[in-house]
Amino acid sequence: MTAQIRWLWSRLNANYWFYPALFSVFSAVLAFTLIWLDRNGFADWLNTMSIIVPARPDGATNMLSVIAGSMIGTAATVFSITIAAVAYASGNYGPRLLTNFMEDKGNQLSLATFIATFVYSIIVLRSVRAEDEVAANAADAASTALPGFVPQLSLLVAFALMAISVAVLVFFLNHIPSSIRINTVLEGIGERLLKQVRAEFPQRSCEAEPDEQPGGQPLRAEGTGYVQMIDFDELGEIAEEYGCAISLKVRTGDFVHPGVTLAELDGGEPDEDLTDKLHSALILGATRTPKQDPDFLIDELVEIALRALSPGINDPFTAITALHWLGAATAELGNRDLRKNARQEANEKWVYPLPDGFAHFVRRGFGAVRSAVATSPRASLVMFDVLANAASTIDETKRIDLLRGEAALLLEQARTALQGPDLQDVEDRHKAFRARFG
């Protein structure tokens, strides 16, 4: 259940309707509350302040009409600009980046602010009564000494919301071009990847690798889609309740369909009740998400690097920036205990995630981008430096050997793609790399 709540919250944060809807409800409640305060005389003190000139019905109506009309027009323009920016970024950097832009709080809150101001202004506008209008009821007539009714406090708040909306518009006009700059995009992915690594593998250890799985009776998938989230706490409680060990055969981000083995149970029979509980702990969806899935973010960096190094684009500097973030993530992984979310009670382990050792992440990152990097002399030189810098932060010899092996594979690949002075530079850099680590 906890995983399902987290999954629902992540889905709510990955769209453009949640915050606008939430802000609209809040603005409606605020409008009705302030109108009630105005009707019941709680805002009469505003009429005694010389700095505030009380608005007349015609002026209030015109002002609220202008605010409401301009805000809905601005919201439409903001949405159009956002869609254009998202289409540009996903087309140039990769469609998987669409999730990152959909989760961008700057875009979501900007759109929400304009729509909330529109909703507030429309509701307050409805309460304004001209001098020649008949009061709606006796309470209205008794609450206003002057002919007509103008909610002065509500009008003042409308001014404040208009000022906030202007400030948000200025922020948005700066945020959009900044957010689609490739360095900003890579920084966002890289920082999120580092945060995800620290969350998934909180313990620092260079020697701890995932444990071997005991195996057992298979649990088959019944649905189709990507594994979006796994509730390890719930799996641990299920395993403890039924006295069995659960060996997961999928990781977050894997695609499954009916018949695919999700897990193996050691010490228990997968009856209907147990099967239903286990299926509820693994949430499937139509797309991959960054939640619990460092591989997804690594794939995004790899995709940007591969696109940048393609013959049609030929932008090695973008690929170099992606390599730098891959190096930072690899160095972080190299100093972490990679036994993910394993539950242990009284020295007896209950849940065994699919083993993802350091070699898995090196292959997923540098291994996937190696062939493209080898075609670019400058990117190849930088990749040797990135591998060396990552290895310099790791104490475990086996993990350093994996990075040293990746450097050797890069040299071998470069020998098939480069020639002449470019190849000589790459070989010299590899010699320096070997000399540094023996």
CSV table of C-alpha atoms in Angstrom, one decimal:
chain,number,residue,atom,x,y,z
A,1,MET,CA,0.0,0.0,0.0
A,2,THR,CA,2.9,2.4,0.8
A,3,ALA,CA,4.4,1.8,-2.7
A,4,GLN,CA,1.0,2.4,-4.3
A,5,ILE,CA,0.6,5.7,-2.5
A,6,ARG,CA,4.1,6.8,-3.5
A,7,TRP,CA,3.4,5.7,-7.1
A,8,LEU,CA,0.1,7.7,-7.1
A,9,TRP,CA,1.9,10.8,-5.8
A,10,SER,CA,4.6,10.5,-8.4
A,11,ARG,CA,2.0,10.2,-11.1
A,12,LEU,CA,0.2,13.3,-9.8
A,13,ASN,CA,3.5,15.2,-9.9
A,14,ALA,CA,4.1,14.2,-13.5
A,15,ASN,CA,1.3,16.0,-15.3
A,16,TYR,CA,0.0,19.5,-15.9
A,17,TRP,CA,-3.5,19.3,-14.4
A,18,PHE,CA,-2.8,18.5,-10.7
A,19,TYR,CA,-1.4,21.8,-9.4
A,20,PRO,CA,-3.7,23.9,-11.6
A,21,ALA,CA,-6.7,22.0,-10.2
A,22,LEU,CA,-5.4,22.3,-6.6
A,23,PHE,CA,-4.7,26.0,-6.9
A,24,SER,CA,-8.1,26.6,-8.5
A,25,VAL,CA,-9.9,24.9,-5.5
A,26,PHE,CA,-7.8,26.9,-3.1
A,27,SER,CA,-8.5,30.2,-4.9
A,28,ALA,CA,-12.2,29.5,-5.0
A,29,VAL,CA,-12.2,28.8,-1.2
A,30,LEU,CA,-10.2,32.0,-0.6
A,31,ALA,CA,-12.6,34.0,-2.8
A,32,PHE,CA,-15.7,32.8,-1.0
A,33,THR,CA,-14.1,33.4,2.4
A,34,LEU,CA,-13.0,36.9,1.6
A,35,ILE,CA,-16.4,37.8,0.1
A,36,TRP,CA,-18.1,36.6,3.3
A,37,LEU,CA,-15.7,38.7,5.4
A,38,ASP,CA,-16.6,41.7,3.2
A,39,ARG,CA,-20.3,41.1,3.4
A,40,ASN,CA,-20.2,40.9,7.2
A,41,GLY,CA,-18.3,44.1,7.8
A,42,PHE,CA,-14.9,42.6,8.8
A,43,ALA,CA,-13.2,44.6,6.1
A,44,ASP,CA,-14.7,48.0,6.9
A,45,TRP,CA,-11.4,49.2,8.4
A,46,LEU,CA,-10.1,49.4,4.8
A,47,ASN,CA,-12.4,52.4,4.2
A,48,THR,CA,-10.7,54.3,7.0
A,49,MET,CA,-7.2,54.0,5.5
A,50,SER,CA,-6.2,57.1,3.5
A,51,ILE,CA,-3.7,55.1,1.4
A,52,ILE,CA,-6.5,52.9,0.0
A,53,VAL,CA,-9.1,54.6,-2.2
A,54,PRO,CA,-12.3,52.5,-2.0
A,55,ALA,CA,-13.3,51.2,-5.4
A,56,ARG,CA,-16.7,51.9,-6.9
A,57,PRO,CA,-18.8,49.1,-8.6
A,58,ASP,CA,-18.0,50.1,-12.2
A,59,GLY,CA,-14.2,50.3,-11.4
A,60,ALA,CA,-14.2,47.0,-9.6
A,61,THR,CA,-16.1,45.3,-12.4
A,62,ASN,CA,-13.7,46.6,-15.0
A,63,MET,CA,-10.6,45.7,-13.1
A,64,LEU,CA,-11.7,42.2,-12.3
A,65,SER,CA,-12.8,41.7,-15.9
A,66,VAL,CA,-9.4,42.8,-17.2
A,67,ILE,CA,-7.5,40.6,-14.7
A,68,ALA,CA,-9.7,37.5,-15.5
A,69,GLY,CA,-9.4,38.0,-19.2
A,70,SER,CA,-5.7,38.6,-19.2
A,71,MET,CA,-4.9,35.7,-16.9
A,72,ILE,CA,-6.8,33.1,-19.0
A,73,GLY,CA,-5.1,34.5,-22.1
A,74,THR,CA,-1.7,34.3,-20.4
A,75,ALA,CA,-2.4,30.8,-19.2
A,76,ALA,CA,-3.1,29.7,-22.7
A,77,THR,CA,0.1,31.4,-24.0
A,78,VAL,CA,2.1,29.8,-21.2
A,79,PHE,CA,0.7,26.4,-22.0
A,80,SER,CA,1.5,26.8,-25.7
A,81,ILE,CA,5.1,27.9,-25.0
A,82,THR,CA,5.5,25.0,-22.6
A,83,ILE,CA,4.3,22.4,-25.1
A,84,ALA,CA,6.6,23.9,-27.8
A,85,ALA,CA,9.6,23.7,-25.4
A,86,VAL,CA,8.8,20.1,-24.4
A,87,ALA,CA,8.4,19.1,-28.1
A,88,TYR,CA,11.7,20.8,-28.9
A,89,ALA,CA,13.6,19.1,-26.0
A,90,SER,CA,12.1,15.7,-26.5
A,91,GLY,CA,12.8,15.8,-30.3
A,92,ASN,CA,16.4,17.0,-29.8
A,93,TYR,CA,17.5,15.2,-26.6
A,94,GLY,CA,15.2,12.1,-26.7
A,95,PRO,CA,11.6,11.3,-26.0
A,96,ARG,CA,12.4,9.8,-22.6
A,97,LEU,CA,13.1,13.3,-21.4
A,98,LEU,CA,9.4,14.1,-21.7
A,99,THR,CA,8.9,12.8,-18.1
A,100,ASN,CA,11.5,15.3,-16.8
A,101,PHE,CA,9.7,18.3,-18.4
A,102,MET,CA,6.3,17.1,-17.3
A,103,GLU,CA,7.6,17.0,-13.7
A,104,ASP,CA,9.1,20.5,-13.9
A,105,LYS,CA,7.7,22.4,-11.0
A,106,GLY,CA,8.4,25.8,-12.6
A,107,ASN,CA,6.1,25.0,-15.5
A,108,GLN,CA,3.4,23.4,-13.4
A,109,LEU,CA,3.3,26.2,-10.7
A,110,SER,CA,3.4,29.0,-13.3
A,111,LEU,CA,0.3,27.6,-15.1
A,112,ALA,CA,-1.4,26.9,-11.8
A,113,THR,CA,-0.8,30.6,-10.6
A,114,PHE,CA,-2.5,32.1,-13.7
A,115,ILE,CA,-5.5,29.7,-13.6
A,116,ALA,CA,-5.9,30.3,-9.9
A,117,THR,CA,-5.9,34.1,-10.4
A,118,PHE,CA,-8.5,33.7,-13.2
A,119,VAL,CA,-10.8,31.6,-11.0
A,120,TYR,CA,-10.5,34.0,-8.1
A,121,SER,CA,-11.3,37.0,-10.2
A,122,ILE,CA,-14.3,35.4,-11.8
A,123,ILE,CA,-15.8,34.5,-8.4
A,124,VAL,CA,-15.2,37.9,-6.9
A,125,LEU,CA,-16.6,39.6,-10.0
A,126,ARG,CA,-19.8,37.7,-9.5
A,127,SER,CA,-20.3,39.3,-6.1
A,128,VAL,CA,-19.9,43.0,-7.2
A,129,ARG,CA,-23.3,44.8,-7.3
A,130,ALA,CA,-23.9,48.1,-9.0
A,131,GLU,CA,-25.5,51.0,-7.2
A,132,ASP,CA,-28.8,50.6,-9.1
A,133,GLU,CA,-29.1,46.8,-8.5
A,134,VAL,CA,-31.5,45.4,-5.9
A,135,ALA,CA,-29.8,43.6,-3.0
A,136,ALA,CA,-30.0,39.8,-3.3
A,137,ASN,CA,-31.3,39.5,0.3
A,138,ALA,CA,-31.8,41.4,3.4
A,139,ALA,CA,-28.5,40.5,4.8
A,140,ASP,CA,-26.8,42.1,1.8
A,141,ALA,CA,-28.7,45.3,2.2
A,142,ALA,CA,-27.9,45.5,5.9
A,143,SER,CA,-24.2,44.8,5.3
A,144,THR,CA,-23.5,47.7,3.0
A,145,ALA,CA,-24.0,51.3,4.0
A,146,LEU,CA,-23.4,52.7,0.5
A,147,PRO,CA,-25.5,51.8,-2.5
A,148,GLY,CA,-24.2,48.7,-4.3
A,149,PHE,CA,-21.6,46.3,-3.0
A,150,VAL,CA,-17.9,46.2,-3.6
A,151,PRO,CA,-15.8,43.6,-1.7
A,152,GLN,CA,-12.9,45.9,-0.9
A,153,LEU,CA,-10.8,43.2,0.8
A,154,SER,CA,-11.4,40.7,-1.9
A,155,LEU,CA,-10.5,43.4,-4.5
A,156,LEU,CA,-7.2,44.1,-2.6
A,157,VAL,CA,-6.3,40.4,-2.7
A,158,ALA,CA,-7.0,40.4,-6.4
A,159,PHE,CA,-4.5,43.2,-6.9
A,160,ALA,CA,-2.0,41.1,-4.9
A,161,LEU,CA,-2.6,38.0,-7.0
A,162,MET,CA,-2.2,40.1,-10.2
A,163,ALA,CA,1.2,41.3,-8.9
A,164,ILE,CA,2.2,37.7,-8.1
A,165,SER,CA,1.1,36.6,-11.6
A,166,VAL,CA,3.2,39.3,-13.2
A,167,ALA,CA,6.3,38.1,-11.2
A,168,VAL,CA,5.5,34.5,-12.1
A,169,LEU,CA,5.3,35.5,-15.8
A,170,VAL,CA,8.7,37.1,-15.6
A,171,PHE,CA,10.1,34.0,-13.9
A,172,PHE,CA,8.5,31.7,-16.5
A,173,LEU,CA,9.9,33.7,-19.5
A,174,ASN,CA,13.4,33.2,-18.0
A,175,HIS,CA,12.8,29.6,-16.9
A,176,ILE,CA,11.7,28.1,-20.2
A,177,PRO,CA,14.8,29.0,-22.3
A,178,SER,CA,17.0,28.1,-19.3
A,179,SER,CA,15.3,24.7,-18.8
A,180,ILE,CA,15.9,23.5,-22.4
A,181,ARG,CA,19.6,24.4,-22.4
A,182,ILE,CA,21.4,21.1,-22.8
A,183,ASN,CA,23.8,21.7,-19.8
A,184,THR,CA,20.8,22.4,-17.6
A,185,VAL,CA,19.0,19.3,-18.9
A,186,LEU,CA,22.1,17.2,-18.2
A,187,GLU,CA,22.6,18.8,-14.8
A,188,GLY,CA,19.0,17.9,-13.8
A,189,ILE,CA,19.4,14.3,-14.9
A,190,GLY,CA,22.8,14.0,-13.2
A,191,GLU,CA,21.8,15.5,-9.9
A,192,ARG,CA,18.6,13.3,-9.9
A,193,LEU,CA,20.7,10.2,-10.6
A,194,LEU,CA,23.1,10.9,-7.8
A,195,LYS,CA,20.2,11.5,-5.4
A,196,GLN,CA,18.6,8.3,-6.6
A,197,VAL,CA,21.8,6.3,-6.1
A,198,ARG,CA,22.1,7.6,-2.5
A,199,ALA,CA,18.5,6.8,-1.8
A,200,GLU,CA,18.6,3.2,-3.3
A,201,PHE,CA,22.0,2.4,-1.8
A,202,PRO,CA,22.3,4.4,1.4
A,203,GLN,CA,25.1,2.4,3.0
A,204,ARG,CA,28.7,3.2,2.0
A,205,SER,CA,30.8,0.1,1.3
A,206,CYS,CA,33.2,-0.8,-1.5
A,207,GLU,CA,33.1,-4.5,-0.9
A,208,ALA,CA,29.4,-5.4,-0.5
A,209,GLU,CA,27.9,-6.9,-3.6
A,210,PRO,CA,24.3,-8.3,-4.1
A,211,ASP,CA,23.7,-11.7,-2.5
A,212,GLU,CA,23.0,-14.9,-4.5
A,213,GLN,CA,19.4,-15.8,-4.7
A,214,PRO,CA,18.1,-19.1,-3.3
A,215,GLY,CA,15.5,-19.8,-6.1
A,216,GLY,CA,12.3,-21.7,-5.6
A,217,GLN,CA,8.8,-21.9,-7.0
A,218,PRO,CA,8.1,-19.3,-9.8
A,219,LEU,CA,5.5,-16.6,-9.5
A,220,ARG,CA,4.3,-15.6,-13.0
A,221,ALA,CA,3.2,-12.2,-14.1
A,222,GLU,CA,-0.5,-11.7,-14.9
A,223,GLY,CA,-0.4,-8.2,-16.4
A,224,THR,CA,1.6,-6.4,-19.1
A,225,GLY,CA,3.8,-3.4,-18.8
A,226,TYR,CA,6.9,-1.9,-17.1
A,227,VAL,CA,7.6,-2.5,-13.5
A,228,GLN,CA,7.3,1.0,-12.2
A,229,MET,CA,7.7,0.4,-8.4
A,230,ILE,CA,8.4,-2.4,-6.0
A,231,ASP,CA,7.3,-2.2,-2.4
A,232,PHE,CA,10.2,-4.0,-0.7
A,233,ASP,CA,8.7,-3.4,2.8
A,234,GLU,CA,5.4,-5.1,1.8
A,235,LEU,CA,7.3,-8.0,0.2
A,236,GLY,CA,9.3,-8.4,3.4
A,237,GLU,CA,6.1,-8.5,5.5
A,238,ILE,CA,4.5,-11.1,3.1
A,239,ALA,CA,7.6,-13.3,3.2
A,240,GLU,CA,7.8,-13.2,7.0
A,241,GLU,CA,4.1,-13.9,7.3
A,242,TYR,CA,4.2,-16.9,4.9
A,243,GLY,CA,7.7,-18.1,6.1
A,244,CYS,CA,9.3,-18.0,2.6
A,245,ALA,CA,12.2,-16.2,0.9
A,246,ILE,CA,11.3,-14.1,-2.2
A,247,SER,CA,13.9,-13.9,-5.0
A,248,LEU,CA,12.9,-11.2,-7.4
A,249,LYS,CA,13.5,-12.0,-11.1
A,250,VAL,CA,12.7,-8.5,-12.3
A,251,ARG,CA,13.9,-5.0,-11.4
A,252,THR,CA,12.2,-1.7,-11.6
A,253,GLY,CA,12.1,-0.7,-15.3
A,254,ASP,CA,11.8,-4.2,-16.7
A,255,PHE,CA,9.0,-5.1,-19.1
A,256,VAL,CA,6.8,-8.1,-18.3
A,257,HIS,CA,3.8,-9.8,-19.8
A,258,PRO,CA,1.7,-12.8,-18.7
A,259,GLY,CA,3.9,-15.8,-18.1
A,260,VAL,CA,7.1,-14.0,-17.3
A,261,THR,CA,8.6,-15.0,-13.9
A,262,LEU,CA,8.4,-12.1,-11.5
A,263,ALA,CA,9.9,-13.9,-8.5
A,264,GLU,CA,10.7,-17.3,-7.0
A,265,LEU,CA,9.5,-18.4,-3.6
A,266,ASP,CA,11.6,-20.6,-1.4
A,267,GLY,CA,9.8,-22.3,1.4
A,268,GLY,CA,6.2,-21.5,0.4
A,269,GLU,CA,3.6,-22.4,-2.1
A,270,PRO,CA,2.3,-19.6,-4.3
A,271,ASP,CA,-1.4,-20.1,-3.5
A,272,GLU,CA,-4.1,-17.6,-4.6
A,273,ASP,CA,-3.9,-15.4,-1.5
A,274,LEU,CA,-0.1,-15.2,-1.6
A,275,THR,CA,-0.1,-14.6,-5.3
A,276,ASP,CA,-2.5,-11.7,-5.1
A,277,LYS,CA,-0.5,-10.0,-2.3
A,278,LEU,CA,2.8,-10.4,-4.2
A,279,HIS,CA,1.3,-9.0,-7.4
A,280,SER,CA,0.0,-5.9,-5.5
A,281,ALA,CA,3.5,-5.2,-4.3
A,282,LEU,CA,4.8,-4.8,-7.9
A,283,ILE,CA,3.1,-1.9,-9.7
A,284,LEU,CA,3.0,-2.1,-13.5
A,285,GLY,CA,2.5,0.7,-15.9
A,286,ALA,CA,2.8,1.7,-19.6
A,287,THR,CA,6.1,3.6,-19.3
A,288,ARG,CA,9.3,3.5,-17.3
A,289,THR,CA,9.7,6.1,-14.5
A,290,PRO,CA,12.7,7.4,-12.6
A,291,LYS,CA,11.3,6.2,-9.3
A,292,GLN,CA,13.5,3.3,-7.9
A,293,ASP,CA,15.1,3.0,-11.3
A,294,PRO,CA,18.7,4.5,-11.6
A,295,ASP,CA,19.1,2.6,-14.9
A,296,PHE,CA,16.4,4.9,-16.4
A,297,LEU,CA,18.4,8.0,-15.6
A,298,ILE,CA,21.6,6.3,-16.8
A,299,ASP,CA,19.9,5.5,-20.0
A,300,GLU,CA,18.8,9.1,-20.4
A,301,LEU,CA,22.5,10.3,-20.2
A,302,VAL,CA,23.5,7.5,-22.6
A,303,GLU,CA,20.8,8.5,-25.0
A,304,ILE,CA,21.9,12.1,-25.1
A,305,ALA,CA,25.5,11.1,-25.6
A,306,LEU,CA,24.6,8.8,-28.4
A,307,ARG,CA,22.5,11.4,-30.2
A,308,ALA,CA,25.2,14.0,-29.8
A,309,LEU,CA,27.8,11.7,-31.3
A,310,SER,CA,25.7,10.6,-34.2
A,311,PRO,CA,26.9,11.7,-37.7
A,312,GLY,CA,23.8,13.9,-38.2
A,313,ILE,CA,24.5,16.0,-35.0
A,314,ASN,CA,28.2,15.6,-34.3
A,315,ASP,CA,28.3,17.4,-31.0
A,316,PRO,CA,31.1,15.9,-29.0
A,317,PHE,CA,30.9,18.6,-26.3
A,318,THR,CA,27.4,17.6,-25.3
A,319,ALA,CA,28.6,14.0,-25.1
A,320,ILE,CA,31.5,15.0,-23.0
A,321,THR,CA,29.2,16.7,-20.4
A,322,ALA,CA,27.1,13.5,-20.3
A,323,LEU,CA,30.3,11.4,-19.7
A,324,HIS,CA,31.2,13.7,-16.8
A,325,TRP,CA,27.8,13.0,-15.1
A,326,LEU,CA,28.1,9.3,-15.8
A,327,GLY,CA,31.6,9.4,-14.2
A,328,ALA,CA,30.1,11.1,-11.1
A,329,ALA,CA,27.4,8.5,-10.8
A,330,THR,CA,29.9,5.7,-11.3
A,331,ALA,CA,32.1,7.0,-8.6
A,332,GLU,CA,29.2,7.2,-6.3
A,333,LEU,CA,28.1,3.7,-7.1
A,334,GLY,CA,31.7,2.4,-6.6
A,335,ASN,CA,31.5,3.5,-3.0
A,336,ARG,CA,28.1,2.0,-2.1
A,337,ASP,CA,26.8,-1.2,-0.7
A,338,LEU,CA,24.8,-2.4,-3.7
A,339,ARG,CA,22.5,-4.8,-1.8
A,340,LYS,CA,19.3,-2.9,-2.5
A,341,ASN,CA,16.4,-2.9,0.0
A,342,ALA,CA,17.1,-6.4,1.3
A,343,ARG,CA,15.0,-7.2,4.4
A,344,GLN,CA,16.7,-9.3,7.1
A,345,GLU,CA,15.2,-10.5,10.4
A,346,ALA,CA,17.2,-12.4,13.0
A,347,ASN,CA,20.0,-13.2,10.5
A,348,GLU,CA,17.4,-14.7,8.1
A,349,LYS,CA,17.0,-12.9,4.8
A,350,TRP,CA,13.5,-12.7,3.4
A,351,VAL,CA,13.7,-10.7,0.1
A,352,TYR,CA,16.4,-11.0,-2.5
A,353,PRO,CA,16.3,-8.3,-5.2
A,354,LEU,CA,17.7,-9.1,-8.6
A,355,PRO,CA,21.4,-8.7,-8.3
A,356,ASP,CA,22.8,-5.5,-9.8
A,357,GLY,CA,26.5,-5.4,-9.1
A,358,PHE,CA,28.9,-2.7,-10.0
A,359,ALA,CA,29.7,-4.4,-13.3
A,360,HIS,CA,26.0,-4.0,-14.2
A,361,PHE,CA,26.1,-0.2,-13.9
A,362,VAL,CA,29.4,0.1,-15.6
A,363,ARG,CA,28.0,-1.8,-18.6
A,364,ARG,CA,24.8,0.1,-18.5
A,365,GLY,CA,26.6,3.5,-18.7
A,366,PHE,CA,30.1,3.4,-20.2
A,367,GLY,CA,29.5,0.1,-21.9
A,368,ALA,CA,26.4,1.4,-23.8
A,369,VAL,CA,28.1,4.6,-25.0
A,370,ARG,CA,31.5,3.2,-25.7
A,371,SER,CA,31.1,2.4,-29.4
A,372,ALA,CA,29.9,6.0,-30.2
A,373,VAL,CA,32.6,7.6,-28.0
A,374,ALA,CA,35.3,5.6,-29.9
A,375,THR,CA,34.4,7.4,-33.1
A,376,SER,CA,35.2,10.8,-31.5
A,377,PRO,CA,38.9,11.5,-30.6
A,378,ARG,CA,38.0,14.2,-28.2
A,379,ALA,CA,35.3,12.2,-26.5
A,380,SER,CA,37.6,9.2,-26.2
A,381,LEU,CA,40.3,11.2,-24.5
A,382,VAL,CA,37.7,12.6,-22.0
A,383,MET,CA,36.3,9.2,-21.3
A,384,PHE,CA,39.7,7.9,-20.2
A,385,ASP,CA,40.0,10.9,-17.8
A,386,VAL,CA,36.5,10.3,-16.5
A,387,LEU,CA,37.2,6.6,-15.9
A,388,ALA,CA,40.5,7.5,-14.2
A,389,ASN,CA,38.8,10.1,-11.9
A,390,ALA,CA,36.0,7.6,-11.0
A,391,ALA,CA,38.5,4.9,-10.2
A,392,SER,CA,40.6,7.3,-8.1
A,393,THR,CA,37.7,7.6,-5.6
A,394,ILE,CA,37.2,3.8,-5.2
A,395,ASP,CA,39.2,1.6,-2.9
A,396,GLU,CA,37.9,-1.8,-3.9
A,397,THR,CA,40.4,-3.4,-6.4
A,398,LYS,CA,37.8,-5.5,-8.2
A,399,ARG,CA,35.7,-2.4,-9.0
A,400,ILE,CA,38.8,-0.5,-10.2
A,401,ASP,CA,39.6,-3.5,-12.4
A,402,LEU,CA,36.2,-3.2,-14.0
A,403,LEU,CA,36.9,0.5,-14.9
A,404,ARG,CA,40.3,-0.5,-16.2
A,405,GLY,CA,38.8,-3.2,-18.3
A,406,GLU,CA,36.3,-0.6,-19.7
A,407,ALA,CA,39.3,1.6,-20.7
A,408,ALA,CA,40.9,-1.3,-22.5
A,409,LEU,CA,37.7,-2.0,-24.4
A,410,LEU,CA,37.4,1.7,-25.4
A,411,LEU,CA,41.0,1.5,-26.8
A,412,GLU,CA,40.1,-1.6,-28.7
A,413,GLN,CA,37.0,0.0,-30.1
A,414,ALA,CA,38.9,3.2,-31.1
A,415,ARG,CA,41.4,1.2,-33.1
A,416,THR,CA,38.6,0.1,-35.4
A,417,ALA,CA,37.2,3.6,-35.7
A,418,LEU,CA,40.2,6.0,-35.7
A,419,GLN,CA,43.5,6.2,-37.5
A,420,GLY,CA,46.5,8.4,-37.8
A,421,PRO,CA,47.3,11.1,-35.1
A,422,ASP,CA,43.9,10.7,-33.6
A,423,LEU,CA,44.4,7.1,-32.8
A,424,GLN,CA,47.9,7.8,-31.5
A,425,ASP,CA,46.5,10.4,-29.1
A,426,VAL,CA,44.0,7.9,-27.8
A,427,GLU,CA,46.7,5.2,-27.3
A,428,ASP,CA,48.9,7.7,-25.5
A,429,ARG,CA,46.1,8.6,-23.2
A,430,HIS,CA,45.4,4.9,-22.5
A,431,LYS,CA,49.1,4.4,-21.6
A,432,ALA,CA,48.8,7.3,-19.1
A,433,PHE,CA,45.7,5.7,-17.7
A,434,ARG,CA,47.4,2.4,-17.2
A,435,ALA,CA,50.5,4.0,-15.7
A,436,ARG,CA,48.2,5.8,-13.2
A,437,PHE,CA,46.6,2.5,-11.9
A,438,GLY,CA,49.4,0.0,-12.6
